[in-house]
């Protein structure tokens, strides 16, 4: 098993780098592209809504596919849908069609479904006391591509000059190619399949496993487990607060005179916070416990909202706030994902993990849509304040969970 774990982890790390590059290259300018094509700042928030709608729509079908055919089939499908969506987004930008652009962004978001699902693939064969570190190592691998992505937005835009494609759509051309490469790597190298191998090593009844694959079974397991509910709320609240603030930061920066390169640097710093320190979050989660790191996530995101929301024209302060926001997201995602895997039986994990990604991305989609409206009507500062309020249920459940544990 040690050699199998190392081989699977190496493949997942490689695809996370590629997937992170594709996602970050497009996401960095999605709100700006949506604003330019739609001609409306209020509608720019629909870009982030569309990119998280893709993972939300794909979460349960992807979980069902993985439950029946393993992680490899699901990851390949998600990357290919992401590549197709990126191509449609480019077409929408080229013909100046906002509805077509949104359709493409929905498909493009499926690429992030693969990167999100990979964290659970890393946990499939991990030992329980190292599960958070296994998740965090794969999450960390996204750092390389994700930090590089926003900074190649400018050359990606220049590469499509003269083709009738807006420069802000250039990153999606590159993202499509990267997703295809990632799909090929998974299809050829992710062997043996981690989920099918983990299932073969358990003594679970086949009929019980088949029943556990359904959405209904996943919801039943969550209802019966307070720790699973806390894990779902943690992942959903952390992700929604992060997406809401991050998606509108480029718009806020351009209001205060920032150019595309500065926007790329700020988003790169944010993504570094999201991924680069995830091994630390995994180590803390395994050593100090999941609940302690969930509390850390609450504190970091609250501080980030305060710093970024009061930055105004201070670009350095905005960059600092976005970096801390990334740290808070990392703490919430790693600890919440590990707690969720700990809290449910093997037979139900694929269904519950799919339910988690569905809830997480649905909430974030609503948050992204609301973010554009809030910034248009009230401003970037109030948006940060409202996002911080999303942490209250997460904090309350964490305190209750610690009280029960005590």
C-alpha positions as semicolon CSV with decimal commas, in nm:
position;residue;x (nm);y (nm);z (nm)
1;X;0,000;0,000;0,000
2;X;0,274;0,259;0,066
3;X;0,394;0,239;-0,295
4;X;0,036;0,254;-0,425
5;X;-0,033;0,561;-0,210
6;X;0,281;0,735;-0,337
7;X;0,200;0,661;-0,702
8;X;-0,160;0,781;-0,673
9;X;-0,054;1,091;-0,487
10;X;0,208;1,174;-0,752
11;X;-0,053;1,154;-1,030
12;X;-0,301;1,364;-0,832
13;X;-0,033;1,625;-0,764
14;X;0,050;1,649;-1,136
15;X;-0,313;1,693;-1,236
16;X;-0,374;1,944;-0,958
17;X;-0,094;2,159;-1,098
18;X;-0,245;2,144;-1,445
19;X;-0,602;2,193;-1,323
20;X;-0,500;2,482;-1,100
21;X;-0,329;2,650;-1,393
22;X;-0,636;2,617;-1,614
23;X;-0,883;2,732;-1,351
24;X;-0,685;3,026;-1,219
25;X;-0,596;3,150;-1,567
26;X;-0,965;3,189;-1,650
27;X;-1,108;3,284;-1,311
28;X;-0,869;3,577;-1,273
29;X;-1,051;3,773;-1,543
30;X;-1,395;3,612;-1,557
31;X;-1,571;3,899;-1,376
32;X;-1,395;4,161;-1,591
33;X;-1,478;3,968;-1,909
34;X;-1,843;3,938;-1,802
35;X;-1,857;4,311;-1,733
36;X;-1,708;4,394;-2,073
37;X;-1,939;4,161;-2,266
38;X;-2,257;4,250;-2,071
39;X;-2,179;4,619;-2,031
40;X;-2,307;4,600;-1,673
41;X;-2,114;4,591;-1,349
42;X;-2,410;4,445;-1,163
43;X;-2,409;4,149;-1,402
44;X;-2,036;4,087;-1,362
45;X;-2,106;3,881;-1,049
46;X;-2,284;3,630;-1,273
47;X;-1,940;3,519;-1,394
48;X;-1,848;3,369;-1,057
49;X;-2,202;3,236;-1,022
50;X;-2,166;3,055;-1,354
51;X;-1,823;2,911;-1,271
52;X;-1,950;2,765;-0,943
53;X;-2,282;2,659;-1,098
54;X;-2,088;2,412;-1,312
55;X;-1,946;2,220;-1,016
56;X;-2,281;2,240;-0,836
57;X;-2,468;2,090;-1,132
58;X;-2,201;1,827;-1,187
59;X;-2,143;1,732;-0,822
60;X;-2,405;1,461;-0,780
61;X;-2,378;1,305;-1,130
62;X;-2,001;1,306;-1,083
63;X;-2,034;1,141;-0,740
64;X;-2,264;0,874;-0,887
65;X;-2,019;0,806;-1,170
66;X;-1,727;0,780;-0,928
67;X;-1,924;0,553;-0,696
68;X;-1,994;0,311;-0,979
69;X;-1,681;0,342;-1,194
70;X;-1,419;0,502;-0,970
71;X;-1,235;0,833;-0,941
72;X;-1,059;0,804;-1,277
73;X;-1,377;0,808;-1,487
74;X;-1,519;1,105;-1,295
75;X;-1,202;1,314;-1,309
76;X;-1,155;1,260;-1,683
77;X;-1,516;1,358;-1,755
78;X;-1,491;1,673;-1,539
79;X;-1,173;1,794;-1,710
80;X;-1,316;1,735;-2,058
81;X;-1,636;1,924;-1,975
82;X;-1,416;2,206;-1,842
83;X;-1,224;2,219;-2,170
84;X;-1,545;2,228;-2,373
85;X;-1,687;2,503;-2,151
86;X;-1,374;2,714;-2,190
87;X;-1,411;2,689;-2,568
88;X;-1,776;2,797;-2,553
89;X;-1,682;3,092;-2,329
90;X;-1,427;3,206;-2,589
91;X;-1,690;3,181;-2,860
92;X;-1,936;3,384;-2,649
93;X;-1,676;3,657;-2,600
94;X;-1,585;3,659;-2,969
95;X;-1,946;3,706;-3,084
96;X;-2,025;3,939;-2,791
97;X;-2,298;3,709;-2,655
98;X;-2,338;3,733;-2,278
99;X;-2,576;3,430;-2,251
100;X;-2,332;3,213;-2,449
101;X;-2,046;3,335;-2,233
102;X;-2,235;3,230;-1,919
103;X;-2,308;2,886;-2,065
104;X;-1,938;2,845;-2,136
105;X;-1,843;2,955;-1,785
106;X;-2,078;2,695;-1,638
107;X;-1,895;2,424;-1,833
108;X;-1,557;2,579;-1,755
109;X;-1,636;2,554;-1,384
110;X;-1,653;2,176;-1,421
111;X;-1,274;2,181;-1,433
112;X;-1,274;2,288;-1,070
113;X;-1,501;1,989;-0,994
114;X;-1,210;1,765;-1,084
115;X;-0,968;1,956;-0,862
116;X;-1,215;1,951;-0,572
117;X;-1,287;1,579;-0,613
118;X;-0,914;1,504;-0,618
119;X;-0,887;1,597;-0,249
120;X;-1,124;1,312;-0,164
121;X;-0,933;1,080;-0,397
122;X;-0,625;1,156;-0,188
123;X;-0,816;1,054;0,126
124;X;-0,945;0,725;-0,014
125;X;-0,640;0,521;0,083
126;X;-0,492;0,748;0,350
127;X;-0,450;0,626;0,706
128;X;-0,705;0,794;0,937
129;X;-0,443;0,982;1,142
130;X;-0,286;1,122;0,824
131;X;-0,603;1,188;0,629
132;X;-0,598;1,568;0,661
133;X;-0,234;1,577;0,552
134;X;-0,311;1,362;0,249
135;X;-0,593;1,600;0,152
136;X;-0,378;1,907;0,213
137;X;-0,085;1,777;0,007
138;X;-0,304;1,743;-0,302
139;X;-0,467;2,081;-0,232
140;X;-0,118;2,232;-0,196
141;X;-0,017;2,104;-0,539
142;X;-0,268;2,342;-0,694
143;X;-0,047;2,629;-0,574
144;X;0,198;2,603;-0,862
145;X;-0,059;2,629;-1,138
146;X;-0,296;2,854;-0,948
147;X;-0,035;3,118;-0,867
148;X;0,110;3,108;-1,217
149;X;-0,232;3,124;-1,383
150;X;-0,332;3,486;-1,316
151;X;0,015;3,605;-1,413
152;X;-0,001;3,450;-1,760
153;X;-0,334;3,619;-1,826
154;X;-0,157;3,901;-2,011
155;X;0,046;3,679;-2,250
156;X;-0,261;3,458;-2,298
157;X;-0,454;3,766;-2,403
158;X;-0,178;3,875;-2,639
159;X;-0,172;3,530;-2,799
160;X;-0,522;3,577;-2,943
161;X;-0,464;3,925;-3,080
162;X;-0,568;3,946;-3,443
163;X;-0,806;3,649;-3,410
164;X;-1,112;3,855;-3,329
165;X;-1,107;3,734;-2,968
166;X;-1,100;3,985;-2,679
167;X;-0,776;3,979;-2,481
168;X;-0,969;3,897;-2,162
169;X;-1,090;3,575;-2,330
170;X;-0,737;3,460;-2,417
171;X;-0,687;3,283;-2,083
172;X;-0,982;3,055;-2,159
173;X;-0,814;2,942;-2,482
174;X;-0,513;2,830;-2,282
175;X;-0,732;2,677;-2,009
176;X;-0,905;2,450;-2,262
177;X;-0,573;2,301;-2,370
178;X;-0,454;2,254;-2,012
179;X;-0,773;2,069;-1,915
180;X;-0,733;1,829;-2,207
181;X;-0,378;1,748;-2,094
182;X;-0,497;1,692;-1,736
183;X;-0,768;1,452;-1,858
184;X;-0,508;1,254;-2,054
185;X;-0,279;1,225;-1,750
186;X;-0,562;1,094;-1,529
187;X;-0,686;0,849;-1,794
188;X;-0,346;0,692;-1,847
189;X;-0,173;0,712;-1,508
190;X;-0,429;0,705;-1,223
191;X;-0,403;0,329;-1,172
192;X;-0,514;0,153;-0,960
193;X;-0,824;0,359;-0,900
194;X;-0,808;0,484;-0,536
195;X;-1,180;0,467;-0,461
196;X;-1,230;0,120;-0,607
197;X;-0,917;-0,001;-0,426
198;X;-1,036;0,141;-0,093
199;X;-1,373;-0,025;-0,144
200;X;-1,210;-0,359;-0,222
201;X;-1,018;-0,340;0,106
202;X;-1,333;-0,304;0,317
203;X;-1,577;-0,570;0,422
204;X;-1,885;-0,361;0,336
205;X;-2,178;-0,551;0,194
206;X;-2,226;-0,492;-0,181
207;X;-2,595;-0,416;-0,140
208;X;-2,516;-0,167;0,136
209;X;-2,260;0,002;-0,090
210;X;-2,506;0,034;-0,376
211;X;-2,765;0,186;-0,145
212;X;-2,504;0,422;-0,002
213;X;-2,435;0,574;-0,344
214;X;-2,768;0,758;-0,363
215;X;-2,827;1,121;-0,272
216;X;-3,099;1,010;-0,032
217;X;-2,856;0,783;0,151
218;X;-2,603;1,064;0,174
219;X;-2,859;1,303;0,318
220;X;-2,968;1,041;0,571
221;X;-2,612;0,988;0,689
222;X;-2,560;1,363;0,728
223;X;-2,884;1,402;0,925
224;X;-2,770;1,133;1,166
225;X;-2,422;1,280;1,223
226;X;-2,373;1,623;1,392
227;X;-2,006;1,614;1,294
228;X;-2,095;1,558;0,930
229;X;-2,334;1,855;0,944
230;X;-2,059;2,072;1,092
231;X;-1,824;1,960;0,816
232;X;-2,076;2,051;0,544
233;X;-2,144;2,393;0,696
234;X;-1,770;2,459;0,735
235;X;-1,688;2,381;0,373
236;X;-1,993;2,568;0,239
237;X;-1,953;2,882;0,453
238;X;-1,577;2,909;0,395
239;X;-1,613;2,864;0,021
240;X;-1,909;3,103;-0,012
241;X;-1,739;3,380;0,184
242;X;-1,420;3,336;-0,019
243;X;-1,593;3,332;-0,359
244;X;-1,813;3,632;-0,276
245;X;-1,520;3,852;-0,176
246;X;-1,263;3,725;-0,427
247;X;-1,492;3,744;-0,730
248;X;-1,555;4,116;-0,687
249;X;-1,206;4,217;-0,579
250;X;-1,082;4,266;-0,941
251;X;-1,376;4,499;-1,004
252;X;-1,305;4,691;-0,682
253;X;-0,935;4,719;-0,771
254;X;-1,007;4,853;-1,120
255;X;-1,234;5,115;-0,962
256;X;-0,927;5,244;-0,780
257;X;-0,701;5,253;-1,086
258;X;-0,545;4,906;-1,078
259;X;-0,438;4,761;-1,415
260;X;-0,467;4,400;-1,526
261;X;-0,118;4,309;-1,406
262;X;-0,183;4,440;-1,055
263;X;-0,512;4,252;-1,044
264;X;-0,323;3,937;-1,142
265;X;-0,069;3,988;-0,864
266;X;-0,337;4,038;-0,599
267;X;-0,526;3,729;-0,709
268;X;-0,200;3,533;-0,720
269;X;-0,133;3,628;-0,359
270;X;-0,483;3,523;-0,266
271;X;-0,442;3,186;-0,438
272;X;-0,105;3,138;-0,268
273;X;-0,286;3,179;0,064
274;X;-0,546;2,926;-0,047
275;X;-0,307;2,651;-0,145
276;X;0,056;2,709;-0,042
277;X;-0,009;2,670;0,331
278;X;-0,258;2,383;0,310
279;X;0,002;2,129;0,438
280;X;0,024;2,339;0,754
281;X;-0,354;2,327;0,786
282;X;-0,348;1,951;0,731
283;X;-0,079;1,900;0,994
284;X;-0,267;2,118;1,243
285;X;-0,591;1,936;1,169
286;X;-0,433;1,595;1,234
287;X;-0,242;1,709;1,544
288;X;-0,477;1,956;1,712
289;X;-0,807;1,821;1,581
290;X;-1,054;1,923;1,314
291;X;-1,255;2,153;1,543
292;X;-0,952;2,364;1,637
293;X;-0,870;2,433;1,272
294;X;-1,234;2,512;1,197
295;X;-1,212;2,778;1,467
296;X;-0,894;2,908;1,305
297;X;-1,078;2,933;0,972
298;X;-1,350;3,147;1,130
299;X;-1,092;3,387;1,273
300;X;-0,887;3,418;0,956
301;X;-1,182;3,484;0,726
302;X;-1,326;3,741;0,967
303;X;-0,993;3,927;0,980
304;X;-0,963;3,911;0,601
305;X;-1,307;4,064;0,553
306;X;-1,218;4,346;0,792
307;X;-0,884;4,422;0,625
308;X;-1,004;4,403;0,263
309;X;-1,337;4,571;0,332
310;X;-1,170;4,878;0,482
311;X;-0,881;4,899;0,232
312;X;-1,034;5,153;-0,007
313;X;-0,769;5,266;-0,257
314;X;-0,487;5,099;-0,060
315;X;-0,399;4,815;-0,297
316;X;-0,145;4,668;-0,055
317;X;-0,409;4,640;0,216
318;X;-0,648;4,475;-0,029
319;X;-0,375;4,227;-0,125
320;X;-0,311;4,145;0,242
321;X;-0,681;4,090;0,305
322;X;-0,709;3,857;0,007
323;X;-0,404;3,660;0,120
324;X;-0,552;3,607;0,467
325;X;-0,884;3,517;0,306
326;X;-0,704;3,241;0,117
327;X;-0,555;3,109;0,443
328;X;-0,899;3,099;0,603
329;X;-1,045;2,913;0,305
330;X;-0,762;2,659;0,322
331;X;-0,821;2,597;0,693
332;X;-1,193;2,552;0,638
333;X;-1,164;2,328;0,332
334;X;-0,895;2,094;0,470
335;X;-1,042;2,053;0,818
336;X;-1,400;2,032;0,690
337;X;-1,315;1,775;0,421
338;X;-1,120;1,560;0,667
339;X;-1,399;1,580;0,926
340;X;-1,657;1,485;0,664
341;X;-1,457;1,179;0,557
342;X;-1,406;1,081;0,922
343;X;-1,776;1,112;1,003
344;X;-1,935;0,881;0,746
345;X;-1,891;0,510;0,664
346;X;-1,701;0,397;0,354
347;X;-2,019;0,290;0,173
348;X;-2,169;0,639;0,196
349;X;-1,858;0,852;0,138
350;X;-1,890;0,906;-0,236
351;X;-2,253;1,019;-0,202
352;X;-2,183;1,246;0,097
353;X;-1,875;1,395;-0,069
354;X;-2,082;1,470;-0,379
355;X;-2,350;1,625;-0,161
356;X;-2,083;1,839;0,006
357;X;-1,954;1,973;-0,326
358;X;-2,311;2,032;-0,445
359;X;-2,402;2,238;-0,137
360;X;-2,068;2,418;-0,136
361;X;-2,090;2,530;-0,496
362;X;-2,461;2,608;-0,488
363;X;-2,411;2,839;-0,190
364;X;-2,107;2,997;-0,354
365;X;-2,302;3,051;-0,676
366;X;-2,572;3,238;-0,488
367;X;-2,301;3,432;-0,307
368;X;-2,131;3,529;-0,630
369;X;-2,456;3,651;-0,779
370;X;-2,541;3,850;-0,467
371;X;-2,187;3,991;-0,453
372;X;-2,224;4,172;-0,784
373;X;-2,555;4,325;-0,677
374;X;-2,420;4,427;-0,336
375;X;-2,112;4,596;-0,484
376;X;-2,325;4,775;-0,743
377;X;-2,572;4,904;-0,483
378;X;-2,368;4,941;-0,164
379;X;-1,999;4,889;-0,236
380;X;-1,712;4,650;-0,171
381;X;-1,690;4,724;0,204
382;X;-2,048;4,615;0,283
383;X;-1,991;4,302;0,075
384;X;-1,706;4,201;0,307
385;X;-1,918;4,267;0,615
386;X;-2,202;4,051;0,483
387;X;-1,960;3,772;0,387
388;X;-1,822;3,771;0,743
389;X;-2,174;3,714;0,877
390;X;-2,182;3,382;0,690
391;X;-1,934;3,252;0,947
392;X;-2,181;3,271;1,237
393;X;-2,353;2,932;1,183
394;X;-2,014;2,769;1,130
395;X;-1,879;2,916;1,455
396;X;-2,192;2,820;1,650
397;X;-2,180;2,456;1,534
398;X;-1,806;2,434;1,608
399;X;-1,859;2,561;1,964
400;X;-2,144;2,315;2,013
401;X;-1,931;2,033;1,875
402;X;-1,646;2,116;2,113
403;X;-1,889;2,130;2,406
404;X;-2,022;1,783;2,321
405;X;-1,670;1,650;2,283
406;X;-1,576;1,794;2,622
